[in-house]
Each structure stands twice: as structure tokens, then as C-alpha cells.
mmCIF file of C-alpha atoms in Angstrom:
data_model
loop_
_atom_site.group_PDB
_atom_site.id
_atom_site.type_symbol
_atom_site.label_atom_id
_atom_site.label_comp_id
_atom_site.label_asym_id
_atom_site.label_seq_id
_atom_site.Cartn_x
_atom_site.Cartn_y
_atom_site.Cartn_z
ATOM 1 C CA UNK Z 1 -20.742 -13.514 -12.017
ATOM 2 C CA UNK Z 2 -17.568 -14.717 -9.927
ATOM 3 C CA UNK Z 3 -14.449 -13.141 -10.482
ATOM 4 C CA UNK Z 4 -12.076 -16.174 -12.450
ATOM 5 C CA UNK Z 5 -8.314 -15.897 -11.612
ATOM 6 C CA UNK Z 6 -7.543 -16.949 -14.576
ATOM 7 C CA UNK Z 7 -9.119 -14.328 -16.798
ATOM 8 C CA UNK Z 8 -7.426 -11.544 -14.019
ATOM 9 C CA UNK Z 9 -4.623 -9.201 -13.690
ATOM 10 C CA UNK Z 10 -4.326 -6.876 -10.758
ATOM 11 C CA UNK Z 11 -3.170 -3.242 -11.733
ATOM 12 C CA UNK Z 12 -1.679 -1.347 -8.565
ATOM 13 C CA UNK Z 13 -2.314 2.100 -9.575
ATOM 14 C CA UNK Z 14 0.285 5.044 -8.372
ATOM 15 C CA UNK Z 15 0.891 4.114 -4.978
ATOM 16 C CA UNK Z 16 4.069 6.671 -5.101
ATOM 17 C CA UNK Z 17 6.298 6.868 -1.940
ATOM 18 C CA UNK Z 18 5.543 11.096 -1.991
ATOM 19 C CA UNK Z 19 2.175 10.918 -2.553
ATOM 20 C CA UNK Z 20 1.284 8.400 -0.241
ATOM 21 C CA UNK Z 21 1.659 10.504 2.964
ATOM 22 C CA UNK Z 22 -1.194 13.056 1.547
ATOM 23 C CA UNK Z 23 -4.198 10.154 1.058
ATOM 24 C CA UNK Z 24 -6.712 9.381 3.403
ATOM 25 C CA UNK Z 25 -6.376 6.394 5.201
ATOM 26 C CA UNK Z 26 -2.882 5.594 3.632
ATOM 27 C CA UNK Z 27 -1.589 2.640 5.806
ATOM 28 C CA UNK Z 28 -4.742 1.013 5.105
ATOM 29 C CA UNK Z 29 -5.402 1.379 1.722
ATOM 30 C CA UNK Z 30 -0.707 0.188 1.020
ATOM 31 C CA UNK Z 31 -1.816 -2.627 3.865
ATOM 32 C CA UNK Z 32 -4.533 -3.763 1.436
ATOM 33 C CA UNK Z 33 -3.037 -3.555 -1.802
ATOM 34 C CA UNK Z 34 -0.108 -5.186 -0.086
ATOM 35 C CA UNK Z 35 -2.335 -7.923 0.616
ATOM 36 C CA UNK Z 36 -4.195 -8.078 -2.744
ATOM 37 C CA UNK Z 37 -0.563 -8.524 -4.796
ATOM 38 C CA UNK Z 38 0.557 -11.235 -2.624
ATOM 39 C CA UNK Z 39 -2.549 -13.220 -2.484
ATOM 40 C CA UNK Z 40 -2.554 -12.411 -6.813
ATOM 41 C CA UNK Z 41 0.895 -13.460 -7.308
ATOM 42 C CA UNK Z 42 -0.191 -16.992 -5.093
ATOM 43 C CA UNK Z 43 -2.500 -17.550 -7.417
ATOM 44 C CA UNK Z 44 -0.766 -17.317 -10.763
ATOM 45 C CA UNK Z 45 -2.673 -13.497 -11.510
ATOM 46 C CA UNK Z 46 -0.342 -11.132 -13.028
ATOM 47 C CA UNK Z 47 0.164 -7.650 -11.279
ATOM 48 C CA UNK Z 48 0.880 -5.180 -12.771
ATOM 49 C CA UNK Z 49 1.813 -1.319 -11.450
ATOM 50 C CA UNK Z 50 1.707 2.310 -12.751
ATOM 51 C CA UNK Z 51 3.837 5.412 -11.772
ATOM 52 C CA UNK Z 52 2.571 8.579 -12.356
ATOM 53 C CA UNK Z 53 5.175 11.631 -13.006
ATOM 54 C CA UNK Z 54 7.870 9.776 -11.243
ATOM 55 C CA UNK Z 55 10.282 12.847 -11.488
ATOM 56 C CA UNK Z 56 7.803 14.461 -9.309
ATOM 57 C CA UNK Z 57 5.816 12.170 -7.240
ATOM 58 C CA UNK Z 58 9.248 9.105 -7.179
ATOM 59 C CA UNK Z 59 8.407 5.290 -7.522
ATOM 60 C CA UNK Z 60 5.955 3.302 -6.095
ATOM 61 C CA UNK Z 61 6.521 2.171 -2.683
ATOM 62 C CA UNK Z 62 8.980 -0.678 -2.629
ATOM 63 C CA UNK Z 63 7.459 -3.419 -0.768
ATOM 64 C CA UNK Z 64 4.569 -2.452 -3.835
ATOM 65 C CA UNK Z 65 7.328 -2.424 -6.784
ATOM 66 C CA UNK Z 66 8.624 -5.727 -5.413
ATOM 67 C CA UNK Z 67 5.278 -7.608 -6.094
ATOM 68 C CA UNK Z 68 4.630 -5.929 -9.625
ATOM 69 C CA UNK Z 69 5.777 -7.891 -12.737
ATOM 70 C CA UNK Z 70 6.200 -4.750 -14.412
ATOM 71 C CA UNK Z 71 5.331 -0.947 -14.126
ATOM 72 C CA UNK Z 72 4.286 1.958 -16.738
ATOM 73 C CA UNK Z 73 5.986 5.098 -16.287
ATOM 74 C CA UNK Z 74 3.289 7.570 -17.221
ATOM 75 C CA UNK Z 75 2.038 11.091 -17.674
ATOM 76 C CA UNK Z 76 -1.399 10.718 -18.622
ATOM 77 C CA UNK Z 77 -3.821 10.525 -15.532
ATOM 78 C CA UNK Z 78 -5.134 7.592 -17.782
ATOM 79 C CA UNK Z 79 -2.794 4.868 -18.142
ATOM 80 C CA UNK Z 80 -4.488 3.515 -21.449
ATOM 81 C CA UNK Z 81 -3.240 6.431 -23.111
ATOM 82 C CA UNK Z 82 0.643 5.701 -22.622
ATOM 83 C CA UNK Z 83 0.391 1.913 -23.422
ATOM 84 C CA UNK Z 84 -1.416 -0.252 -20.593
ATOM 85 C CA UNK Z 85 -3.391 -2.101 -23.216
ATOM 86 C CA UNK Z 86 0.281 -3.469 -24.491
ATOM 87 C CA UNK Z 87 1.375 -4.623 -21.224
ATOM 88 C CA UNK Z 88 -1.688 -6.700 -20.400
ATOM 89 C CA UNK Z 89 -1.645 -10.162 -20.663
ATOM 90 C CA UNK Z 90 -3.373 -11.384 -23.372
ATOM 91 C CA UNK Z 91 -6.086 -13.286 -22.935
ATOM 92 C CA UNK Z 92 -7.248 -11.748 -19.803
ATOM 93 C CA UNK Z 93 -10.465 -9.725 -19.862
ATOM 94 C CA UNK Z 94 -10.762 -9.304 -16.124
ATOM 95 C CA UNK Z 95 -8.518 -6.474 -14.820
ATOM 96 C CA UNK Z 96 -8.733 -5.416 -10.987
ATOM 97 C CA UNK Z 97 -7.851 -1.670 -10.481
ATOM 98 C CA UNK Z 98 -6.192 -0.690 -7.505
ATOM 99 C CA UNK Z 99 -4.411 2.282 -5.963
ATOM 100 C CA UNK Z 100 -4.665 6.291 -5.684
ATOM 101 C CA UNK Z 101 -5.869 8.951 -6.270
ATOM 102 C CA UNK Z 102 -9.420 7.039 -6.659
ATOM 103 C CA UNK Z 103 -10.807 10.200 -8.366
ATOM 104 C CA UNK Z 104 -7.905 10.853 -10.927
ATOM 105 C CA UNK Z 105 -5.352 7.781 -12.044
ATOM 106 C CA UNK Z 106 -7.618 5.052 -10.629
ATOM 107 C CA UNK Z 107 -10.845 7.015 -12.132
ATOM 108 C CA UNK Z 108 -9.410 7.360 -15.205
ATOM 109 C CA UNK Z 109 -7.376 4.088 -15.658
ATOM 110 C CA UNK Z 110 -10.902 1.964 -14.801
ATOM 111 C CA UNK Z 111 -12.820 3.892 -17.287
ATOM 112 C CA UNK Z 112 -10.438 3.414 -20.239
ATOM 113 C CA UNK Z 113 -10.316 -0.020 -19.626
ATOM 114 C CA UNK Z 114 -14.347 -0.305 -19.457
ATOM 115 C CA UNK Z 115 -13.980 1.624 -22.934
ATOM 116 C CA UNK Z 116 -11.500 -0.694 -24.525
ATOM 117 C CA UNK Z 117 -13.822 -3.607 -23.532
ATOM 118 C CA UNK Z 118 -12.173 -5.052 -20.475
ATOM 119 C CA UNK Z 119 -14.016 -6.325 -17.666
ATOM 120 C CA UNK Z 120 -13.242 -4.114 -15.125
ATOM 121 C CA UNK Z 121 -13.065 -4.976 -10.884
ATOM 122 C CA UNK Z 122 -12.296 -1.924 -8.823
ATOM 123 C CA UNK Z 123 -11.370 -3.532 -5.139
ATOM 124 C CA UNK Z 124 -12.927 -0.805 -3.249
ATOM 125 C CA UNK Z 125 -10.849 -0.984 0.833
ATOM 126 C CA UNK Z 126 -7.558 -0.986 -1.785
ATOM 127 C CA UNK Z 127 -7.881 2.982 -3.577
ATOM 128 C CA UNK Z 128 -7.544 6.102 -1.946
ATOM 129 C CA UNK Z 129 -7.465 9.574 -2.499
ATOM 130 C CA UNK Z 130 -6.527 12.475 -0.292
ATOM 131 C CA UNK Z 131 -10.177 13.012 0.430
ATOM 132 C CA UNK Z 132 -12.532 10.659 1.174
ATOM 133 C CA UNK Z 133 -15.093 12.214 -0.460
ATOM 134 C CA UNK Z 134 -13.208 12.293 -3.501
ATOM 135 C CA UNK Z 135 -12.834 8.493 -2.908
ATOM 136 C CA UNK Z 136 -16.662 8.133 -2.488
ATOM 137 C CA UNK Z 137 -17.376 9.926 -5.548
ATOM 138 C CA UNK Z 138 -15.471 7.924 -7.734
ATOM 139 C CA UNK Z 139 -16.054 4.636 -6.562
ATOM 140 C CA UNK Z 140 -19.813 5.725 -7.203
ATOM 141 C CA UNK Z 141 -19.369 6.766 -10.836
ATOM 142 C CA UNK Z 142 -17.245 3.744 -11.435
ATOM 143 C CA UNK Z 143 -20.437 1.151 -10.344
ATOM 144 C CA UNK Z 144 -22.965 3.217 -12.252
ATOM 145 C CA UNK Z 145 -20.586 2.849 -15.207
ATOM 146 C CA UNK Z 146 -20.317 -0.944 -15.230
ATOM 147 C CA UNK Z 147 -17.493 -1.793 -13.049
ATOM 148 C CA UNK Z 148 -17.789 -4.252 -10.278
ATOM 149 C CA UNK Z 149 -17.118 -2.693 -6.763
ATOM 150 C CA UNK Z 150 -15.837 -5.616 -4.704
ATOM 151 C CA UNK Z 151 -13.580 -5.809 -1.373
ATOM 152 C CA UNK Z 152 -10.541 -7.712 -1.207
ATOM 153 C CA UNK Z 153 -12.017 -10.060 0.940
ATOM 154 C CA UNK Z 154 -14.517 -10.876 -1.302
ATOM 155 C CA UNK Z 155 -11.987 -11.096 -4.737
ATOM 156 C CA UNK Z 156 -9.594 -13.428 -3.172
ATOM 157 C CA UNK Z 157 -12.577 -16.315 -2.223
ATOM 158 C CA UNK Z 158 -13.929 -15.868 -5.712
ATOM 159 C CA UNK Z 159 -10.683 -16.691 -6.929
ATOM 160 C CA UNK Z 160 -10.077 -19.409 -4.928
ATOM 161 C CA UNK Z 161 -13.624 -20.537 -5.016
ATOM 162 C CA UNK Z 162 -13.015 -23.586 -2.724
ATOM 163 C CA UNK Z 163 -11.636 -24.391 0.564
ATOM 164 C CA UNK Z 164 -10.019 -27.834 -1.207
ATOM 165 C CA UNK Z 165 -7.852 -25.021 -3.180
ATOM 166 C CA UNK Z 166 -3.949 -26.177 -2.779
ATOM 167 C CA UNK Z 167 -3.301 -22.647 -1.768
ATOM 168 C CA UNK Z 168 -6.284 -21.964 0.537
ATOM 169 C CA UNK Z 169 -4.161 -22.007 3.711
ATOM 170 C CA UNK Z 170 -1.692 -19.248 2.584
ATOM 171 C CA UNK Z 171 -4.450 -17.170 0.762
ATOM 172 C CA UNK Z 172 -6.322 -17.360 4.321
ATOM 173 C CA UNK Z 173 -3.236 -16.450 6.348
ATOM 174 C CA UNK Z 174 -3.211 -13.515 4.010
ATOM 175 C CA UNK Z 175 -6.874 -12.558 4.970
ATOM 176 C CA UNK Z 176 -6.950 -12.960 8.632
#
């Protein structure tokens, strides 16, 4: 099944200014959620963001806030459980889960949403956690649970699903 930009919203998961500095491959994994948003917001697919502890850990990084429509303030590692279901659009059952740490708020995030019955998309060279096994792990327990593991390559053709797309030239400026 191909991921439908229509049915999606992108959730940028706890990419805090403090915490960022202690995850594996950092730069890459801001550089591709950077990417995702912009390509989402192109193509009319909500993003959303969540902060974890921001007394502790601060905001998300700015040039992430700047992209996101709106962002929970949480405590729960699980965003479902301080109102993420209420912020989603509704109408869309496909929800793409981004961000840090892979094994805790990501983790935790996806499988809440896979319990309340959302498709759930888990672009996998856009999470991060301060070890990459940690990463590993949880990106494997996520597939054997249902979500799809895809890159952001791979999520931004499916949603534009055709070269003729009127925003195929940004979206590709994006990618390369």
C-alpha cells in the first residue's frame, strides 16, 4: 500500500535543542526531519511536533518549531496519553512518526497510535536516539508490530506519486 498525502500528518517527535547534542547521528537525523516537514507542508500534510519536559530538556529546535502547525507540551514518554489524539486532524488515519529518542518518545508515541487504530509510518533515516543500538531496537519492534518502516526518500514519491505533480520540482530540490 502507498502512503496517500492526503490521509497523512507528520508528527516531529522531541527534537529538543538540549537533547539533541547527546543522539547519535544528530545533524543527520534534524537534516532529515528538516527535510520531511518542508516537503509535508508543500504538500498540504499537516505537521505536527511534541516537546517532552520542556523545563528540562527546552523547545524543539527552531528551524523544527517553525515548520510545526502546533506542538504538545508533554510529560508522558507517550504522547497519546497527554492529548495527541485531540490535535490530529480528523480524518487522517496515516500518521508519520518522526524524531528522538527512537526507543522512548518515538517508541512509545508509534505504539499508542497503532493501539488507537491509526495507521502508523515510522520514517526510519528521520529518529534517533543516543545509541544506535537503541535506535535499531526500536525501529525493529515497531515493524514486527505493524508499522511501516519507510525512508524519507521513499514517503515523499509516494506522496507525490507522479512526476506530472505541480510540486514535483520543489519536492525534488528537497531530495537531492
Amino acid at each position: 500500500m502507498l502512503m496517500d498525502a492526503n490521509q497523512a500528518v507528520l508528527l516531529i517527535v522531541d527534537l529538543q535543542g538540549r537533547l539533541m547534542p547527546a543522539i547519535h547521528d544528530a545533524g543527520l537525523v534534524l537534516a532529515q526531519n528538516l527535510r520531511l516537514a518542508k516537503i509535508a507542508r508543500l504538500l498540504d500534510v499537516p505537521v505536527l511536533g511534541t516537546e517532552q519536559n520542556r523545563q528540562g530538556l527546552g523547545p524543539n529546535v527552531e528551524e523544527i518549531a517553525a515548520l510545526c502547525e502546533r506542538t504538545l507540551h508533554k510529560t508522558h514518554f507517550g504522547a497519546c496519553f497527554d492529548g495527541l489524539q485531540e490535535m490530529l486532524p480528523p480524518g487522517r488515519k496515516q500518521i508519520v512518526v518522526t524524531g528522538c529518542e527512537a526507543h522512548v518518545c518515538m517508541l512509545q508515541t508509534a505504539i499508542g497510535l497503532l493501539e488507537l487504530g491509526y495507521e502508523v509510518i515510522i520514517a526510519i533515516d528521520a529518529v534517533g536516539s543516543r545509541q544506535g543500538a537503541s535506535r535499531d531496537a526500536a525501529l525493529a519492534r515497531l515493524g514486527k508490530l505493524g508499522a511501516h518502516l519507510v525512508t524519507v526518500e521513499m514517503l515523499a514519491f509516494e506522496w507525490l506519486r507522479d512526476c506530472k505533480h505541480p510540486r514535483f520540482r520543489e519536492v525534488l530540490t528537497l531530495i537531492k
